[in-house]
Short mmCIF file of C-alpha atoms and ligand atoms in Angstrom, two decimals:
data_model
loop_
_atom_site.label_atom_id
_atom_site.label_comp_id
_atom_site.label_asym_id
_atom_site.label_seq_id
_atom_site.Cartn_x
_atom_site.Cartn_y
_atom_site.Cartn_z
CA UNK A 26 -158.84 -98.18 -79.12
CA UNK A 27 -160.58 -101.45 -78.50
CA UNK A 28 -158.12 -102.24 -75.70
CA UNK A 29 -159.00 -98.99 -73.93
CA UNK A 30 -162.70 -99.84 -74.30
CA UNK A 31 -162.15 -103.29 -72.90
CA UNK A 32 -160.22 -101.89 -69.94
CA UNK A 33 -163.05 -99.46 -69.21
CA UNK A 34 -165.65 -102.16 -69.28
CA UNK A 35 -163.51 -104.41 -67.14
CA UNK A 36 -163.03 -101.81 -64.54
CA UNK A 37 -166.65 -100.91 -64.47
CA UNK A 38 -167.69 -104.55 -64.12
CA UNK A 39 -165.07 -105.23 -61.41
CA UNK A 40 -166.45 -102.24 -59.47
CA UNK A 41 -169.96 -103.54 -59.73
CA UNK A 42 -169.07 -107.11 -58.74
CA UNK A 43 -167.06 -105.69 -55.82
CA UNK A 44 -170.03 -103.67 -54.73
CA UNK A 45 -172.31 -106.76 -54.84
CA UNK A 46 -169.78 -108.92 -52.97
CA UNK A 47 -168.94 -106.08 -50.60
CA UNK A 48 -165.21 -106.57 -51.17
CA UNK A 49 -162.52 -104.12 -52.47
CA UNK A 50 -162.45 -103.95 -56.34
CA UNK A 51 -158.75 -105.03 -56.20
CA UNK A 52 -159.89 -108.41 -54.77
CA UNK A 53 -162.05 -109.16 -57.78
CA UNK A 54 -160.48 -111.77 -60.04
CA UNK A 55 -161.39 -110.90 -63.60
CA UNK A 56 -160.74 -114.40 -64.87
CA UNK A 57 -163.04 -116.09 -62.38
CA UNK A 58 -166.36 -117.40 -63.65
CA UNK A 59 -169.40 -115.39 -62.67
CA UNK A 60 -171.19 -118.47 -61.28
CA UNK A 61 -168.19 -119.06 -59.02
CA UNK A 62 -168.89 -115.62 -57.66
CA UNK A 63 -172.25 -116.90 -56.50
CA UNK A 64 -174.28 -114.84 -58.93
CA UNK A 65 -177.63 -116.58 -59.42
CA UNK A 66 -179.81 -116.01 -62.49
CA UNK A 67 -181.57 -112.98 -60.95
CA UNK A 68 -178.31 -111.31 -59.97
CA UNK A 69 -177.00 -112.05 -63.51
CA UNK A 70 -179.99 -110.23 -65.01
CA UNK A 71 -179.31 -107.32 -62.68
CA UNK A 72 -175.65 -107.14 -63.74
CA UNK A 73 -176.30 -107.42 -67.50
CA UNK A 74 -179.19 -104.95 -67.22
CA UNK A 75 -176.91 -102.34 -65.56
CA UNK A 76 -174.03 -103.01 -67.95
CA UNK A 77 -176.37 -102.63 -70.93
CA UNK A 78 -177.67 -99.32 -69.57
CA UNK A 79 -174.13 -98.14 -68.93
CA UNK A 80 -173.07 -99.01 -72.48
CA UNK A 81 -176.30 -97.79 -74.03
CA UNK A 82 -177.08 -101.04 -75.76
CA UNK A 83 -179.40 -104.01 -75.21
CA UNK A 84 -177.60 -106.79 -73.57
CA UNK A 85 -179.06 -110.26 -73.16
CA UNK A 86 -178.66 -111.97 -69.75
CA UNK A 87 -177.23 -114.96 -71.59
CA UNK A 88 -174.14 -112.91 -72.41
CA UNK A 89 -172.87 -113.74 -68.97
CA UNK A 90 -173.14 -117.46 -69.71
CA UNK A 91 -171.61 -117.23 -73.20
CA UNK A 92 -168.74 -115.06 -71.87
CA UNK A 93 -168.52 -116.20 -68.29
CA UNK A 94 -165.74 -114.02 -66.89
CA UNK A 95 -165.26 -110.29 -66.47
CA UNK A 96 -162.35 -110.24 -68.93
CA UNK A 97 -163.96 -112.47 -71.64
CA UNK A 98 -167.23 -110.58 -71.50
CA UNK A 99 -165.50 -107.19 -71.63
CA UNK A 100 -163.35 -108.28 -74.59
CA UNK A 101 -166.43 -109.57 -76.44
CA UNK A 102 -168.34 -106.34 -75.81
CA UNK A 103 -165.41 -104.06 -76.79
CA UNK A 104 -164.81 -105.98 -79.95
CA UNK A 105 -168.41 -106.17 -80.98
CA UNK A 106 -168.93 -102.47 -80.25
CA UNK A 107 -165.90 -101.61 -82.32
CA UNK A 108 -167.12 -103.76 -85.15
CA UNK A 109 -170.52 -102.04 -84.96
CA UNK A 110 -168.79 -98.63 -84.87
CA UNK A 111 -166.87 -99.45 -88.05
CA UNK A 112 -170.07 -100.71 -89.66
CA UNK A 113 -171.96 -97.62 -88.58
CA UNK A 114 -169.20 -95.40 -90.01
CA UNK A 115 -169.18 -97.22 -93.32
CA UNK A 116 -172.98 -97.10 -93.40
CA UNK A 117 -172.87 -93.33 -92.91
CA UNK A 118 -170.50 -93.05 -95.84
CA UNK A 119 -172.59 -95.30 -98.07
CA UNK A 120 -175.24 -93.92 -100.38
CA UNK A 121 -178.71 -94.46 -99.00
CA UNK B 10 -168.15 -93.64 -71.31
CA UNK B 11 -166.70 -92.97 -67.88
CA UNK B 12 -165.33 -95.91 -66.02
CA UNK B 13 -166.01 -94.36 -62.66
CA UNK B 14 -169.76 -93.64 -62.76
CA UNK B 15 -171.10 -95.52 -59.70
CA UNK B 16 -174.04 -97.71 -60.58
CA UNK B 17 -176.95 -97.99 -58.20
CA UNK B 18 -178.13 -101.56 -57.72
CA UNK B 19 -181.86 -101.79 -58.04
CA UNK B 20 -184.03 -103.36 -55.32
CA UNK B 21 -186.31 -104.97 -57.91
CA UNK B 22 -185.76 -105.94 -61.53
CA UNK B 23 -187.92 -105.02 -64.52
CA UNK B 24 -187.49 -108.28 -66.40
CA UNK B 25 -190.32 -109.84 -68.35
CA UNK B 26 -188.39 -113.07 -68.47
CA UNK B 27 -187.94 -113.33 -64.67
CA UNK B 28 -191.56 -112.30 -64.16
CA UNK B 29 -192.56 -115.20 -66.39
CA UNK B 30 -190.29 -117.57 -64.50
CA UNK B 31 -191.88 -116.52 -61.20
CA UNK B 32 -195.37 -116.85 -62.57
CA UNK B 33 -194.66 -120.29 -63.98
CA UNK B 34 -193.33 -121.36 -60.61
CA UNK B 35 -196.47 -120.12 -58.88
CA UNK B 36 -198.67 -121.97 -61.43
CA UNK B 37 -196.58 -125.14 -60.97
CA UNK B 38 -197.25 -125.03 -57.23
CA UNK B 39 -201.01 -124.78 -57.84
CA UNK B 40 -200.90 -127.59 -60.42
CA UNK B 41 -198.93 -129.89 -58.18
CA UNK B 42 -201.16 -129.09 -55.21
CA UNK B 43 -204.28 -129.80 -57.28
CA UNK B 44 -202.76 -133.01 -58.56
CA UNK B 45 -202.09 -134.12 -54.96
CA UNK B 46 -205.63 -133.40 -53.90
CA UNK B 47 -207.07 -135.26 -56.93
CA UNK B 48 -204.76 -138.18 -56.27
CA UNK B 49 -205.73 -138.62 -52.63
CA UNK B 50 -209.40 -138.13 -53.30
CA UNK B 51 -209.16 -140.60 -56.21
CA UNK B 52 -207.37 -143.14 -54.00
CA UNK B 53 -209.91 -142.76 -51.25
CA UNK B 54 -212.77 -143.29 -53.66
CA UNK B 55 -210.96 -146.31 -55.23
CA UNK B 56 -210.68 -147.93 -51.80
CA UNK B 57 -207.23 -146.74 -50.73
CA UNK B 58 -207.87 -144.25 -47.94
CA UNK B 59 -204.76 -142.93 -46.22
CA UNK B 60 -203.45 -145.12 -43.45
CA UNK B 61 -200.86 -144.48 -40.78
CA UNK B 62 -198.01 -144.79 -43.29
CA UNK B 63 -199.43 -141.99 -45.45
CA UNK B 64 -200.11 -139.65 -42.56
CA UNK B 65 -196.68 -140.31 -41.09
CA UNK B 66 -195.16 -139.73 -44.52
CA UNK B 67 -196.99 -136.44 -44.69
CA UNK B 68 -196.07 -135.34 -41.17
CA UNK B 69 -192.39 -136.21 -41.46
CA UNK B 70 -191.83 -134.35 -44.73
CA UNK B 71 -193.99 -131.46 -43.65
CA UNK B 72 -191.70 -131.08 -40.56
CA UNK B 73 -188.51 -131.55 -42.59
CA UNK B 74 -189.42 -128.93 -45.22
CA UNK B 75 -191.15 -126.72 -42.64
CA UNK B 76 -188.09 -126.57 -40.37
CA UNK B 77 -185.98 -125.91 -43.54
CA UNK B 78 -188.15 -122.85 -44.22
CA UNK B 79 -188.61 -121.67 -40.63
CA UNK B 80 -185.30 -122.44 -38.95
CA UNK B 81 -183.24 -122.30 -42.15
CA UNK B 82 -184.55 -119.92 -44.76
CA UNK B 83 -186.24 -117.57 -42.27
CA UNK B 84 -184.38 -117.38 -39.03
CA UNK B 85 -180.87 -118.31 -40.04
CA UNK B 86 -180.44 -117.29 -43.68
CA UNK B 87 -182.76 -114.21 -43.77
CA UNK B 88 -182.28 -112.79 -40.32
CA UNK B 89 -178.91 -114.29 -39.38
CA UNK B 90 -180.32 -114.97 -35.90
CA UNK B 91 -177.78 -117.70 -35.22
CA UNK B 92 -174.67 -119.21 -36.72
CA UNK B 93 -174.33 -122.90 -37.58
CA UNK B 94 -171.83 -125.44 -38.80
CA UNK B 95 -171.60 -125.83 -42.57
CA UNK B 96 -173.32 -129.21 -42.68
CA UNK B 97 -176.24 -127.74 -40.74
CA UNK B 98 -176.43 -124.77 -43.13
CA UNK B 99 -176.43 -127.04 -46.15
CA UNK B 100 -179.00 -129.39 -44.63
CA UNK B 101 -181.33 -126.49 -43.77
CA UNK B 102 -180.88 -125.05 -47.30
CA UNK B 103 -181.74 -128.47 -48.87
CA UNK B 104 -184.73 -129.04 -46.54
CA UNK B 105 -186.14 -125.58 -47.19
CA UNK B 106 -185.72 -125.97 -50.97
CA UNK B 107 -187.91 -129.13 -50.77
CA UNK B 108 -190.79 -126.88 -49.69
CA UNK B 109 -190.89 -125.53 -53.23
CA UNK B 110 -191.20 -121.92 -52.19
CA UNK B 111 -188.55 -120.66 -54.57
CA UNK B 112 -184.76 -120.72 -54.38
CA UNK B 113 -183.12 -119.80 -51.07
CA UNK B 114 -181.75 -116.54 -52.51
CA UNK B 115 -185.19 -115.58 -53.88
CA UNK B 116 -186.90 -116.43 -50.58
CA UNK B 117 -184.42 -114.45 -48.54
CA UNK B 118 -184.56 -111.44 -50.87
CA UNK B 119 -188.33 -111.43 -50.86
CA UNK B 120 -188.61 -111.74 -47.11
CA UNK B 121 -186.02 -109.01 -46.43
CA UNK B 122 -188.11 -106.82 -48.71
CA UNK B 123 -191.17 -107.59 -46.55
CA UNK B 124 -189.30 -106.49 -43.41
CA UNK B 125 -187.95 -103.36 -45.12
CA UNK B 126 -191.47 -102.25 -46.18
CA UNK B 127 -193.87 -104.12 -43.88
CA UNK B 128 -197.45 -103.07 -44.66
CA UNK B 129 -196.20 -100.17 -46.71
CA UNK B 130 -195.68 -99.73 -50.45
CA UNK B 131 -192.97 -102.16 -51.48
CA UNK B 132 -194.25 -105.01 -49.28
CA UNK B 133 -194.78 -107.98 -51.60
CA UNK B 134 -197.66 -109.42 -49.47
CA UNK B 135 -199.37 -106.93 -47.24
CA UNK B 136 -203.18 -107.26 -46.62
CA UNK B 137 -203.34 -103.46 -46.67
CA UNK B 138 -201.42 -102.18 -49.70
CA UNK B 139 -200.23 -103.58 -52.97
CA UNK B 140 -196.51 -103.64 -53.68
CA UNK B 141 -196.93 -100.72 -56.12
CA UNK B 142 -198.58 -98.58 -53.39
CA UNK B 143 -202.26 -99.07 -54.34
CA UNK B 144 -204.16 -99.30 -51.06
CA UNK B 145 -206.28 -102.44 -50.50
CA UNK B 146 -209.58 -101.33 -48.92
CA UNK B 147 -211.74 -104.46 -48.93
CA UNK B 148 -211.05 -106.90 -46.11
CA UNK B 149 -211.58 -109.88 -48.40
CA UNK B 150 -209.40 -108.38 -51.19
CA UNK B 151 -206.68 -107.66 -48.61
CA UNK B 152 -206.84 -111.23 -47.26
CA UNK B 153 -206.85 -112.82 -50.73
CA UNK B 154 -203.90 -110.71 -51.99
CA UNK B 155 -201.79 -111.40 -48.88
CA UNK B 156 -202.83 -115.09 -48.74
CA UNK B 157 -201.81 -116.36 -52.15
CA UNK B 158 -202.64 -113.91 -54.92
CA UNK B 159 -199.47 -111.93 -54.33
CA UNK B 160 -197.40 -114.92 -55.42
CA UNK B 161 -198.54 -114.53 -59.04
CA UNK B 162 -197.66 -110.90 -59.62
CA UNK B 163 -195.04 -109.53 -57.21
CA UNK B 164 -191.96 -107.67 -58.29
CA UNK B 165 -188.73 -109.57 -58.88
CA UNK B 166 -186.62 -108.93 -55.75
CA UNK B 167 -182.99 -108.37 -56.73
CA UNK B 168 -180.78 -110.87 -55.00
CA UNK B 169 -177.74 -108.69 -55.88
CA UNK B 170 -179.29 -106.09 -53.63
CA UNK B 171 -181.01 -108.11 -50.93
CA UNK B 172 -178.99 -111.36 -50.64
CA UNK B 173 -175.39 -110.34 -51.02
CA UNK B 174 -174.24 -112.34 -48.00
CA UNK B 175 -175.58 -115.51 -49.64
CA UNK B 176 -173.96 -114.63 -53.03
CA UNK B 177 -170.68 -114.43 -51.18
CA UNK B 178 -171.24 -117.92 -49.72
CA UNK B 179 -169.75 -120.38 -52.21
CA UNK B 180 -171.24 -123.63 -50.80
CA UNK B 181 -174.67 -122.16 -50.16
CA UNK B 182 -174.70 -120.77 -53.71
CA UNK B 183 -174.11 -124.21 -55.07
CA UNK B 184 -177.00 -125.64 -53.01
CA UNK B 185 -179.16 -122.71 -54.13
CA UNK B 186 -178.54 -123.38 -57.82
CA UNK B 187 -179.57 -127.06 -57.43
CA UNK B 188 -182.99 -125.96 -56.31
CA UNK B 189 -185.03 -128.15 -58.67
CA UNK B 190 -182.97 -131.14 -57.73
CA UNK B 191 -183.99 -130.69 -54.06
CA UNK B 192 -187.63 -130.21 -55.06
CA UNK B 193 -187.45 -133.49 -56.98
CA UNK B 194 -185.71 -135.28 -54.13
CA UNK B 195 -188.51 -134.07 -51.82
CA UNK B 196 -190.99 -135.82 -54.08
CA UNK B 197 -188.97 -138.94 -54.86
CA UNK B 198 -188.09 -139.96 -51.28
CA UNK B 199 -191.74 -140.06 -49.98
CA UNK B 200 -192.73 -141.89 -53.16
CA UNK B 201 -189.96 -144.47 -52.53
CA UNK B 202 -191.08 -144.82 -48.91
CA UNK B 203 -194.64 -145.41 -50.12
CA UNK B 204 -193.47 -148.02 -52.55
CA UNK B 205 -191.50 -149.77 -49.78
CA UNK B 206 -194.40 -149.80 -47.27
CA UNK B 207 -197.16 -150.91 -49.63
CA UNK B 208 -195.18 -152.20 -52.61
CA UNK B 209 -195.84 -151.29 -56.14
CA UNK B 210 -197.02 -148.24 -57.95
CA UNK B 211 -200.07 -147.56 -55.87
CA UNK B 212 -197.94 -147.28 -52.73
CA UNK B 213 -195.49 -145.00 -54.60
CA UNK B 214 -198.28 -142.77 -55.89
CA UNK B 215 -199.76 -142.59 -52.35
CA UNK B 216 -196.39 -141.70 -50.91
CA UNK B 217 -195.84 -139.05 -53.58
CA UNK B 218 -199.27 -137.60 -52.99
CA UNK B 219 -199.05 -137.45 -49.18
CA UNK B 220 -195.37 -136.92 -48.41
CA UNK B 221 -194.82 -134.85 -51.60
CA UNK B 222 -197.67 -132.98 -53.22
CA UNK B 223 -200.11 -132.53 -50.39
CA UNK B 224 -197.21 -131.75 -48.14
CA UNK B 225 -196.02 -129.02 -50.49
CA UNK B 226 -199.54 -127.62 -50.56
CA UNK B 227 -199.76 -127.63 -46.76
CA UNK B 228 -196.38 -125.95 -46.50
CA UNK B 229 -197.55 -123.19 -48.78
CA UNK B 230 -200.69 -122.77 -46.68
CA UNK B 231 -198.42 -122.46 -43.66
CA UNK B 232 -196.46 -119.62 -45.27
CA UNK B 233 -199.58 -117.97 -46.72
CA UNK B 234 -201.07 -117.92 -43.24
CA UNK B 235 -198.11 -116.02 -42.04
CA UNK B 236 -198.15 -113.49 -44.89
CA UNK B 237 -201.87 -112.87 -44.36
CA UNK B 238 -203.47 -113.97 -41.09
CA UNK B 239 -200.56 -112.84 -38.91
CA UNK B 240 -200.89 -109.35 -40.28
CA UNK B 241 -204.75 -109.31 -39.87
CA UNK B 242 -206.03 -111.24 -36.81
CA UNK B 243 -204.57 -111.75 -33.41
CA UNK B 244 -202.80 -109.97 -30.65
CA UNK B 245 -200.33 -107.14 -30.97
CA UNK B 246 -198.18 -107.41 -27.86
CA UNK B 247 -195.70 -104.98 -29.30
CA UNK B 248 -196.56 -101.66 -30.92
CA UNK B 249 -194.48 -102.29 -34.03
CA UNK B 250 -194.75 -99.86 -36.97
CA UNK B 251 -196.27 -102.70 -39.09
CA UNK B 252 -199.56 -104.47 -38.30
CA UNK B 253 -198.13 -107.93 -37.44
CA UNK B 254 -199.93 -110.16 -34.85
CA UNK B 255 -199.40 -113.14 -32.54
CA UNK B 256 -201.71 -116.13 -32.97
CA UNK B 257 -201.65 -119.04 -30.53
CA UNK B 258 -204.03 -121.25 -32.62
CA UNK B 259 -201.65 -121.05 -35.62
CA UNK B 260 -198.46 -121.56 -33.67
CA UNK B 261 -198.16 -125.37 -33.92
CA UNK B 262 -199.10 -125.61 -37.61
CA UNK B 263 -196.60 -122.86 -38.44
CA UNK B 264 -193.85 -124.36 -36.31
CA UNK B 265 -193.79 -121.23 -34.16
CA UNK B 266 -193.81 -118.62 -36.93
CA UNK B 267 -197.31 -117.37 -35.95
CA UNK B 268 -195.63 -115.37 -33.10
CA UNK B 269 -195.21 -112.94 -35.90
CA UNK B 270 -195.65 -109.78 -33.84
CA UNK B 271 -192.88 -110.98 -31.54
CA UNK B 272 -190.86 -111.57 -34.76
CA UNK B 273 -191.41 -108.12 -36.23
CA UNK B 274 -190.61 -106.59 -32.86
CA UNK B 275 -187.38 -108.57 -32.55
CA UNK B 276 -186.52 -109.73 -36.12
CA UNK B 277 -183.09 -110.97 -35.27
CA UNK B 278 -184.28 -113.17 -32.38
CA UNK B 279 -183.84 -116.90 -33.11
CA UNK B 280 -186.41 -117.93 -30.51
CA UNK B 281 -189.95 -116.39 -30.48
CA UNK B 282 -191.14 -117.96 -27.29
CA UNK B 283 -191.14 -114.86 -25.08
CA UNK B 284 -193.79 -116.29 -22.69
CA UNK B 285 -194.18 -119.87 -21.53
CA UNK B 286 -197.35 -120.52 -23.57
CA UNK B 287 -195.88 -119.22 -26.80
CA UNK B 288 -195.06 -122.57 -28.31
CA UNK B 289 -192.20 -122.19 -30.75
CA UNK B 290 -191.10 -125.54 -32.25
CA UNK B 291 -188.56 -123.87 -34.52
CA UNK B 292 -187.06 -122.11 -31.56
CA UNK B 293 -186.80 -125.44 -29.69
CA UNK B 294 -184.85 -126.84 -32.62
CA UNK B 295 -182.48 -123.88 -32.55
CA UNK B 296 -181.99 -124.42 -28.86
CA UNK B 297 -181.20 -128.10 -29.39
CA UNK B 298 -178.71 -127.21 -32.13
CA UNK B 299 -177.10 -124.77 -29.73
CA UNK B 300 -176.94 -127.37 -26.89
CA UNK B 301 -175.25 -129.87 -29.20
CA UNK B 302 -172.77 -127.27 -30.40
CA UNK B 303 -174.00 -127.28 -33.99
CA UNK B 304 -175.28 -123.70 -33.61
CA UNK B 305 -173.86 -120.73 -31.76
CA UNK B 306 -174.24 -116.97 -31.41
CA UNK B 307 -177.97 -117.56 -30.95
CA UNK B 308 -179.62 -114.14 -30.71
CA UNK B 309 -182.31 -113.88 -28.00
CA UNK B 310 -184.71 -111.05 -27.51
CA UNK B 311 -183.57 -110.59 -23.95
CA UNK B 312 -185.26 -109.65 -20.76
CA UNK B 313 -187.06 -106.72 -22.27
CA UNK B 314 -189.16 -108.91 -24.57
CA UNK B 315 -190.27 -111.24 -21.77
CA UNK B 316 -191.03 -108.84 -18.99
CA UNK B 317 -192.14 -105.73 -20.75
CA UNK B 318 -195.75 -104.58 -20.48
CA UNK B 319 -197.90 -105.47 -23.44
CA UNK B 320 -198.40 -102.81 -26.04
CA UNK B 321 -195.55 -100.77 -24.79
CA UNK B 322 -193.43 -98.80 -27.21
CA UNK B 323 -190.28 -100.48 -28.40
CA UNK B 324 -186.86 -99.04 -27.88
CA UNK B 325 -186.04 -97.76 -31.41
CA UNK B 326 -182.94 -99.90 -31.69
CA UNK B 327 -184.94 -103.16 -31.40
CA UNK B 328 -187.07 -102.86 -34.51
CA UNK B 329 -186.69 -102.66 -38.26
CA UNK B 330 -183.78 -104.80 -39.11
CA UNK B 331 -183.89 -107.72 -41.54
ZN1 LIG C 28 -194.62 -109.96 -41.47
ZN1 LIG C 29 -188.82 -112.37 -40.90
#
């Protein structure tokens, strides 16, 4: 479940980075650091903003510095979203 | 969540944090400029008027940073009007950063936005319309907005949209990210020169003031003249869709950038001297780089630009390209 989610985010991010760099998505290395891709702080805000909108959650621009590759950021997001999902489910079941 | 939905990359970013960063940078420029003015006035009053060393310090660093902006940031990085060896590209990126007009990628993104929307909604610094589309009716309001007021409130141009070629460039990206180091170097070297010439702290402070702070202020006035005056006063040799103008009287101080109507008519031309009297110092530098083999693929406007009748319509292919 989380793995599927992670793959989805990874693919989406790779597509976006590929579009910015104007290279084929297959050429995007998911373990390469974002700053090595030449993304400056403005471009990083652009990427996290779009990713946040895509996932329907607020995403701080610092996420790209804390999790500096496509694969680590995707894993972090998939795991935290799964954890939040479990919490939300248990909250729903809990008496108010 | 579909993995295939294609995102559209925005031209500008709604980011309060980045807006604050931009605003603080603009304020820092004003504070440093004012400090420079206070320093030189204070020194003059205290019996240390500027001598030849101070004026030379100023002139040398004005030209270094100015060529970095004009030849580097503008003609090469923004408009790709010539290609150059990597050391030349790095040197021009460093020199331009010393001008303290923002990072290279920011500068390029902002200026490409100016060319994409010249004197129309979306132009960050038009005398005729605000970036959000509100028309500017007053002459004075238009001048003030396009001179320096724009720098406090413009949209954040998205480098991921406007400056992708630079994002792809590994070495230039490294230089870009060291922006504040280059600004500091541009202050430290003239201060060191001042200290060597006169000895001691007074010499250093004079060098800092003339070669650093006042020089940064003058460089901003150079660029603010382009964003405002060369869209207001002067001759329109070419009937471009914007309102850009040519101004002989500004051409030396702006290192040739005041041939701004020539530039809007032929944005990818590296040399703006279309007629013999159109002094273009930056263009001469490009020509020297070409002669020495450090630059190549130098784009020239061609015969049309030099021999066409004034105020003639342009061929559509010539205009509107960053
Ligand atoms: Zn212009
Ligand atoms: Zn231009």
